[in-house]
Amino acid sequence: MTLRLGYGTNGLTDLRLDDALGLLADLGYDGVGLTLDHMHLDPLAPDLAARTRRVARRLDELGLGVTVETGARYVLDPRRKHGPSLLDPDPEGRKARTALLVTAVRVAADLGAHAAHCFSGIVPEGTTTDIAWDRLEEALTPVLAAADTAGIPLAFEPEPGQLVSDLDGFHQLRHRLGDPESLGLTLDIGHCQCLETAAPADCVRAAAPWLRHVQIEDMRRGVHEHLPFGDGEIDFPPVLDALDATGYQGLTVVELPRHSHAGPELARTSLDFLRAVLTNGVPA
């Protein structure tokens, strides 16, 4: 198989970024899902361009590919998780999220990333679904323009509980926006297990034409909780077979954002698990 495996820095928040990148390279990962956040590459701190150049050099030295992720919980608002979102009632809040995503696209271009990731957010209380869709379409338009200019795919992630929660929602967004070439999909394998009607491997096959980024972890049906491999219900050999068969060239990134306390060890055991499936067709 030719899958390229990565690990998300949102699961290594107790490590300095340089140490996290060194760890992943030493373990043998192919790349990293780099979440822009205050403890790593802060998108709001001064001298972002210079700091990004340093990270780009480090990635190059280590031979690591990269995806830029934007799921930092409190990077814009220290009191509201993922706030403000693209659906925020306050137009200035929506502009702040749009600006962050435009910055993420530019950072992705400067790092040589294969995609920049984003998501919709939860529909605010008192907001109708129609208004939420209108806000999302308006807020994403400048981001897609930036992605098109930079030549960086925008990899939109359906998230359980959000306006765009599943693959059907992604296709609704795609059609509303006129199916722009710069809009692709982040497919989280755990989310497929959590709420899609099709099996995760079938979701991979259905998503293949739009696949720009993949996140992977274990999960249980109906419970949105990212779990280490073996702690959930996913049958991984068919999933990895399906991913390989699509010809997907991006990173497949382990996504364990609530496990930073054990990040270095989970990075090791996760890679062992995935390598065993890829090599032998069975988990380690």
JSON list of C-alpha atoms in Angstrom, two decimals, residues 32-151:
[
{"chain": "A", "resi": 32, "resn": "VAL", "atom": "CA", "xyz": [1.94, 15.78, 10.44]},
{"chain": "A", "resi": 33, "resn": "GLY", "atom": "CA", "xyz": [-1.47, 17.37, 10.79]},
{"chain": "A", "resi": 34, "resn": "LEU", "atom": "CA", "xyz": [-0.41, 20.80, 12.10]},
{"chain": "A", "resi": 35, "resn": "THR", "atom": "CA", "xyz": [-3.14, 22.59, 14.07]},
{"chain": "A", "resi": 36, "resn": "LEU", "atom": "CA", "xyz": [-2.57, 26.35, 14.17]},
{"chain": "A", "resi": 37, "resn": "ASP", "atom": "CA", "xyz": [-2.74, 27.16, 17.87]},
{"chain": "A", "resi": 38, "resn": "HIS", "atom": "CA", "xyz": [-1.04, 29.20, 20.57]},
{"chain": "A", "resi": 39, "resn": "MET", "atom": "CA", "xyz": [1.25, 26.39, 21.77]},
{"chain": "A", "resi": 40, "resn": "HIS", "atom": "CA", "xyz": [2.59, 25.54, 18.32]},
{"chain": "A", "resi": 41, "resn": "LEU", "atom": "CA", "xyz": [2.36, 27.77, 15.25]},
{"chain": "A", "resi": 42, "resn": "ASP", "atom": "CA", "xyz": [0.23, 30.62, 16.60]},
{"chain": "A", "resi": 43, "resn": "PRO", "atom": "CA", "xyz": [-1.63, 32.22, 13.68]},
{"chain": "A", "resi": 44, "resn": "LEU", "atom": "CA", "xyz": [-2.32, 35.44, 15.63]},
{"chain": "A", "resi": 45, "resn": "ALA", "atom": "CA", "xyz": [1.12, 36.14, 17.14]},
{"chain": "A", "resi": 46, "resn": "PRO", "atom": "CA", "xyz": [3.64, 38.53, 15.52]},
{"chain": "A", "resi": 47, "resn": "ASP", "atom": "CA", "xyz": [6.10, 37.47, 12.81]},
{"chain": "A", "resi": 48, "resn": "LEU", "atom": "CA", "xyz": [3.94, 34.64, 11.49]},
{"chain": "A", "resi": 49, "resn": "ALA", "atom": "CA", "xyz": [5.72, 34.61, 8.13]},
{"chain": "A", "resi": 50, "resn": "ALA", "atom": "CA", "xyz": [9.16, 34.23, 9.72]},
{"chain": "A", "resi": 51, "resn": "ARG", "atom": "CA", "xyz": [7.94, 31.55, 12.12]},
{"chain": "A", "resi": 52, "resn": "THR", "atom": "CA", "xyz": [6.28, 29.70, 9.26]},
{"chain": "A", "resi": 53, "resn": "ARG", "atom": "CA", "xyz": [9.54, 29.73, 7.29]},
{"chain": "A", "resi": 54, "resn": "ARG", "atom": "CA", "xyz": [11.33, 28.16, 10.26]},
{"chain": "A", "resi": 55, "resn": "VAL", "atom": "CA", "xyz": [8.71, 25.41, 10.51]},
{"chain": "A", "resi": 56, "resn": "ALA", "atom": "CA", "xyz": [8.93, 24.82, 6.75]},
{"chain": "A", "resi": 57, "resn": "ARG", "atom": "CA", "xyz": [12.69, 24.35, 7.03]},
{"chain": "A", "resi": 58, "resn": "ARG", "atom": "CA", "xyz": [12.24, 21.94, 9.94]},
{"chain": "A", "resi": 59, "resn": "LEU", "atom": "CA", "xyz": [9.66, 19.90, 8.04]},
{"chain": "A", "resi": 60, "resn": "ASP", "atom": "CA", "xyz": [11.98, 19.75, 5.06]},
{"chain": "A", "resi": 61, "resn": "GLU", "atom": "CA", "xyz": [14.94, 18.65, 7.22]},
{"chain": "A", "resi": 62, "resn": "LEU", "atom": "CA", "xyz": [12.84, 15.86, 8.73]},
{"chain": "A", "resi": 63, "resn": "GLY", "atom": "CA", "xyz": [11.20, 14.82, 5.47]},
{"chain": "A", "resi": 64, "resn": "LEU", "atom": "CA", "xyz": [7.70, 15.34, 6.83]},
{"chain": "A", "resi": 65, "resn": "GLY", "atom": "CA", "xyz": [4.65, 16.25, 4.76]},
{"chain": "A", "resi": 66, "resn": "VAL", "atom": "CA", "xyz": [2.01, 18.48, 6.32]},
{"chain": "A", "resi": 67, "resn": "THR", "atom": "CA", "xyz": [-1.66, 19.36, 6.37]},
{"chain": "A", "resi": 68, "resn": "VAL", "atom": "CA", "xyz": [-2.74, 22.60, 8.07]},
{"chain": "A", "resi": 69, "resn": "GLU", "atom": "CA", "xyz": [-5.65, 22.06, 10.46]},
{"chain": "A", "resi": 70, "resn": "THR", "atom": "CA", "xyz": [-7.83, 24.73, 12.09]},
{"chain": "A", "resi": 71, "resn": "GLY", "atom": "CA", "xyz": [-9.59, 22.91, 14.92]},
{"chain": "A", "resi": 72, "resn": "ALA", "atom": "CA", "xyz": [-7.91, 24.80, 17.76]},
{"chain": "A", "resi": 73, "resn": "ARG", "atom": "CA", "xyz": [-10.50, 25.15, 20.52]},
{"chain": "A", "resi": 74, "resn": "TYR", "atom": "CA", "xyz": [-9.83, 28.64, 21.85]},
{"chain": "A", "resi": 75, "resn": "VAL", "atom": "CA", "xyz": [-7.51, 30.33, 19.38]},
{"chain": "A", "resi": 76, "resn": "LEU", "atom": "CA", "xyz": [-9.99, 33.14, 18.62]},
{"chain": "A", "resi": 77, "resn": "ASP", "atom": "CA", "xyz": [-12.04, 33.30, 21.82]},
{"chain": "A", "resi": 78, "resn": "PRO", "atom": "CA", "xyz": [-10.65, 32.17, 25.21]},
{"chain": "A", "resi": 79, "resn": "ARG", "atom": "CA", "xyz": [-14.16, 31.51, 26.55]},
{"chain": "A", "resi": 80, "resn": "ARG", "atom": "CA", "xyz": [-16.01, 29.79, 23.67]},
{"chain": "A", "resi": 81, "resn": "LYS", "atom": "CA", "xyz": [-14.84, 26.50, 22.19]},
{"chain": "A", "resi": 82, "resn": "HIS", "atom": "CA", "xyz": [-14.40, 26.94, 18.42]},
{"chain": "A", "resi": 83, "resn": "GLY", "atom": "CA", "xyz": [-15.89, 30.43, 18.70]},
{"chain": "A", "resi": 84, "resn": "PRO", "atom": "CA", "xyz": [-16.61, 32.52, 16.80]},
{"chain": "A", "resi": 85, "resn": "SER", "atom": "CA", "xyz": [-17.60, 30.17, 13.98]},
{"chain": "A", "resi": 86, "resn": "LEU", "atom": "CA", "xyz": [-18.50, 30.75, 10.37]},
{"chain": "A", "resi": 87, "resn": "LEU", "atom": "CA", "xyz": [-22.14, 30.77, 11.55]},
{"chain": "A", "resi": 88, "resn": "ASP", "atom": "CA", "xyz": [-21.74, 33.31, 14.35]},
{"chain": "A", "resi": 89, "resn": "PRO", "atom": "CA", "xyz": [-24.63, 35.79, 14.77]},
{"chain": "A", "resi": 90, "resn": "ASP", "atom": "CA", "xyz": [-22.08, 38.62, 14.98]},
{"chain": "A", "resi": 91, "resn": "PRO", "atom": "CA", "xyz": [-20.80, 39.57, 11.50]},
{"chain": "A", "resi": 92, "resn": "GLU", "atom": "CA", "xyz": [-17.48, 40.61, 13.03]},
{"chain": "A", "resi": 93, "resn": "GLY", "atom": "CA", "xyz": [-17.17, 37.17, 14.59]},
{"chain": "A", "resi": 94, "resn": "ARG", "atom": "CA", "xyz": [-17.74, 35.51, 11.24]},
{"chain": "A", "resi": 95, "resn": "LYS", "atom": "CA", "xyz": [-15.16, 37.82, 9.67]},
{"chain": "A", "resi": 96, "resn": "ALA", "atom": "CA", "xyz": [-12.63, 36.80, 12.34]},
{"chain": "A", "resi": 97, "resn": "ARG", "atom": "CA", "xyz": [-13.12, 33.11, 11.54]},
{"chain": "A", "resi": 98, "resn": "THR", "atom": "CA", "xyz": [-12.92, 33.78, 7.81]},
{"chain": "A", "resi": 99, "resn": "ALA", "atom": "CA", "xyz": [-9.70, 35.74, 8.34]},
{"chain": "A", "resi": 100, "resn": "LEU", "atom": "CA", "xyz": [-8.23, 32.86, 10.35]},
{"chain": "A", "resi": 101, "resn": "LEU", "atom": "CA", "xyz": [-9.02, 30.42, 7.54]},
{"chain": "A", "resi": 102, "resn": "VAL", "atom": "CA", "xyz": [-7.51, 32.73, 4.91]},
{"chain": "A", "resi": 103, "resn": "THR", "atom": "CA", "xyz": [-4.39, 32.88, 7.08]},
{"chain": "A", "resi": 104, "resn": "ALA", "atom": "CA", "xyz": [-4.42, 29.07, 7.33]},
{"chain": "A", "resi": 105, "resn": "VAL", "atom": "CA", "xyz": [-4.52, 28.79, 3.54]},
{"chain": "A", "resi": 106, "resn": "ARG", "atom": "CA", "xyz": [-1.54, 31.14, 3.21]},
{"chain": "A", "resi": 107, "resn": "VAL", "atom": "CA", "xyz": [0.40, 29.25, 5.89]},
{"chain": "A", "resi": 108, "resn": "ALA", "atom": "CA", "xyz": [-0.42, 26.00, 4.09]},
{"chain": "A", "resi": 109, "resn": "ALA", "atom": "CA", "xyz": [0.99, 27.43, 0.86]},
{"chain": "A", "resi": 110, "resn": "ASP", "atom": "CA", "xyz": [4.16, 28.61, 2.62]},
{"chain": "A", "resi": 111, "resn": "LEU", "atom": "CA", "xyz": [4.63, 25.18, 4.23]},
{"chain": "A", "resi": 112, "resn": "GLY", "atom": "CA", "xyz": [4.01, 23.28, 1.00]},
{"chain": "A", "resi": 113, "resn": "ALA", "atom": "CA", "xyz": [1.00, 21.58, 2.63]},
{"chain": "A", "resi": 114, "resn": "HIS", "atom": "CA", "xyz": [-1.29, 19.35, 0.63]},
{"chain": "A", "resi": 115, "resn": "ALA", "atom": "CA", "xyz": [-4.47, 20.94, 2.07]},
{"chain": "A", "resi": 116, "resn": "ALA", "atom": "CA", "xyz": [-5.94, 23.36, 4.59]},
{"chain": "A", "resi": 117, "resn": "HIS", "atom": "CA", "xyz": [-8.78, 22.06, 6.75]},
{"chain": "A", "resi": 118, "resn": "CYS", "atom": "CA", "xyz": [-11.93, 23.73, 8.09]},
{"chain": "A", "resi": 119, "resn": "PHE", "atom": "CA", "xyz": [-15.47, 23.00, 9.38]},
{"chain": "A", "resi": 120, "resn": "SER", "atom": "CA", "xyz": [-18.81, 24.80, 9.69]},
{"chain": "A", "resi": 121, "resn": "GLY", "atom": "CA", "xyz": [-19.53, 25.15, 13.40]},
{"chain": "A", "resi": 122, "resn": "ILE", "atom": "CA", "xyz": [-22.68, 24.51, 15.40]},
{"chain": "A", "resi": 123, "resn": "VAL", "atom": "CA", "xyz": [-25.89, 26.33, 14.45]},
{"chain": "A", "resi": 124, "resn": "PRO", "atom": "CA", "xyz": [-26.25, 29.10, 17.08]},
{"chain": "A", "resi": 125, "resn": "GLU", "atom": "CA", "xyz": [-29.30, 29.17, 19.29]},
{"chain": "A", "resi": 126, "resn": "GLY", "atom": "CA", "xyz": [-32.08, 31.21, 17.68]},
{"chain": "A", "resi": 127, "resn": "THR", "atom": "CA", "xyz": [-30.60, 30.86, 14.17]},
{"chain": "A", "resi": 128, "resn": "THR", "atom": "CA", "xyz": [-32.65, 29.08, 11.51]},
{"chain": "A", "resi": 129, "resn": "THR", "atom": "CA", "xyz": [-31.00, 26.45, 9.35]},
{"chain": "A", "resi": 130, "resn": "ASP", "atom": "CA", "xyz": [-31.60, 28.54, 6.22]},
{"chain": "A", "resi": 131, "resn": "ILE", "atom": "CA", "xyz": [-29.84, 31.54, 7.74]},
{"chain": "A", "resi": 132, "resn": "ALA", "atom": "CA", "xyz": [-26.98, 29.33, 8.92]},
{"chain": "A", "resi": 133, "resn": "TRP", "atom": "CA", "xyz": [-26.45, 28.02, 5.39]},
{"chain": "A", "resi": 134, "resn": "ASP", "atom": "CA", "xyz": [-26.48, 31.56, 3.99]},
{"chain": "A", "resi": 135, "resn": "ARG", "atom": "CA", "xyz": [-23.88, 32.65, 6.55]},
{"chain": "A", "resi": 136, "resn": "LEU", "atom": "CA", "xyz": [-21.68, 29.67, 5.80]},
{"chain": "A", "resi": 137, "resn": "GLU", "atom": "CA", "xyz": [-21.78, 30.27, 2.07]},
{"chain": "A", "resi": 138, "resn": "GLU", "atom": "CA", "xyz": [-20.94, 33.97, 2.50]},
{"chain": "A", "resi": 139, "resn": "ALA", "atom": "CA", "xyz": [-18.16, 33.38, 5.04]},
{"chain": "A", "resi": 140, "resn": "LEU", "atom": "CA", "xyz": [-16.47, 30.65, 2.99]},
{"chain": "A", "resi": 141, "resn": "THR", "atom": "CA", "xyz": [-16.38, 32.61, -0.27]},
{"chain": "A", "resi": 142, "resn": "PRO", "atom": "CA", "xyz": [-13.21, 34.62, 0.54]},
{"chain": "A", "resi": 143, "resn": "VAL", "atom": "CA", "xyz": [-11.53, 31.48, 1.87]},
{"chain": "A", "resi": 144, "resn": "LEU", "atom": "CA", "xyz": [-12.20, 29.61, -1.36]},
{"chain": "A", "resi": 145, "resn": "ALA", "atom": "CA", "xyz": [-10.87, 32.57, -3.33]},
{"chain": "A", "resi": 146, "resn": "ALA", "atom": "CA", "xyz": [-7.67, 32.48, -1.26]},
{"chain": "A", "resi": 147, "resn": "ALA", "atom": "CA", "xyz": [-7.39, 28.72, -1.73]},
{"chain": "A", "resi": 148, "resn": "ASP", "atom": "CA", "xyz": [-7.82, 29.08, -5.47]},
{"chain": "A", "resi": 149, "resn": "THR", "atom": "CA", "xyz": [-5.14, 31.79, -5.64]},
{"chain": "A", "resi": 150, "resn": "ALA", "atom": "CA", "xyz": [-2.73, 29.78, -3.49]},
{"chain": "A", "resi": 151, "resn": "GLY", "atom": "CA", "xyz": [-3.37, 26.49, -5.27]}
]
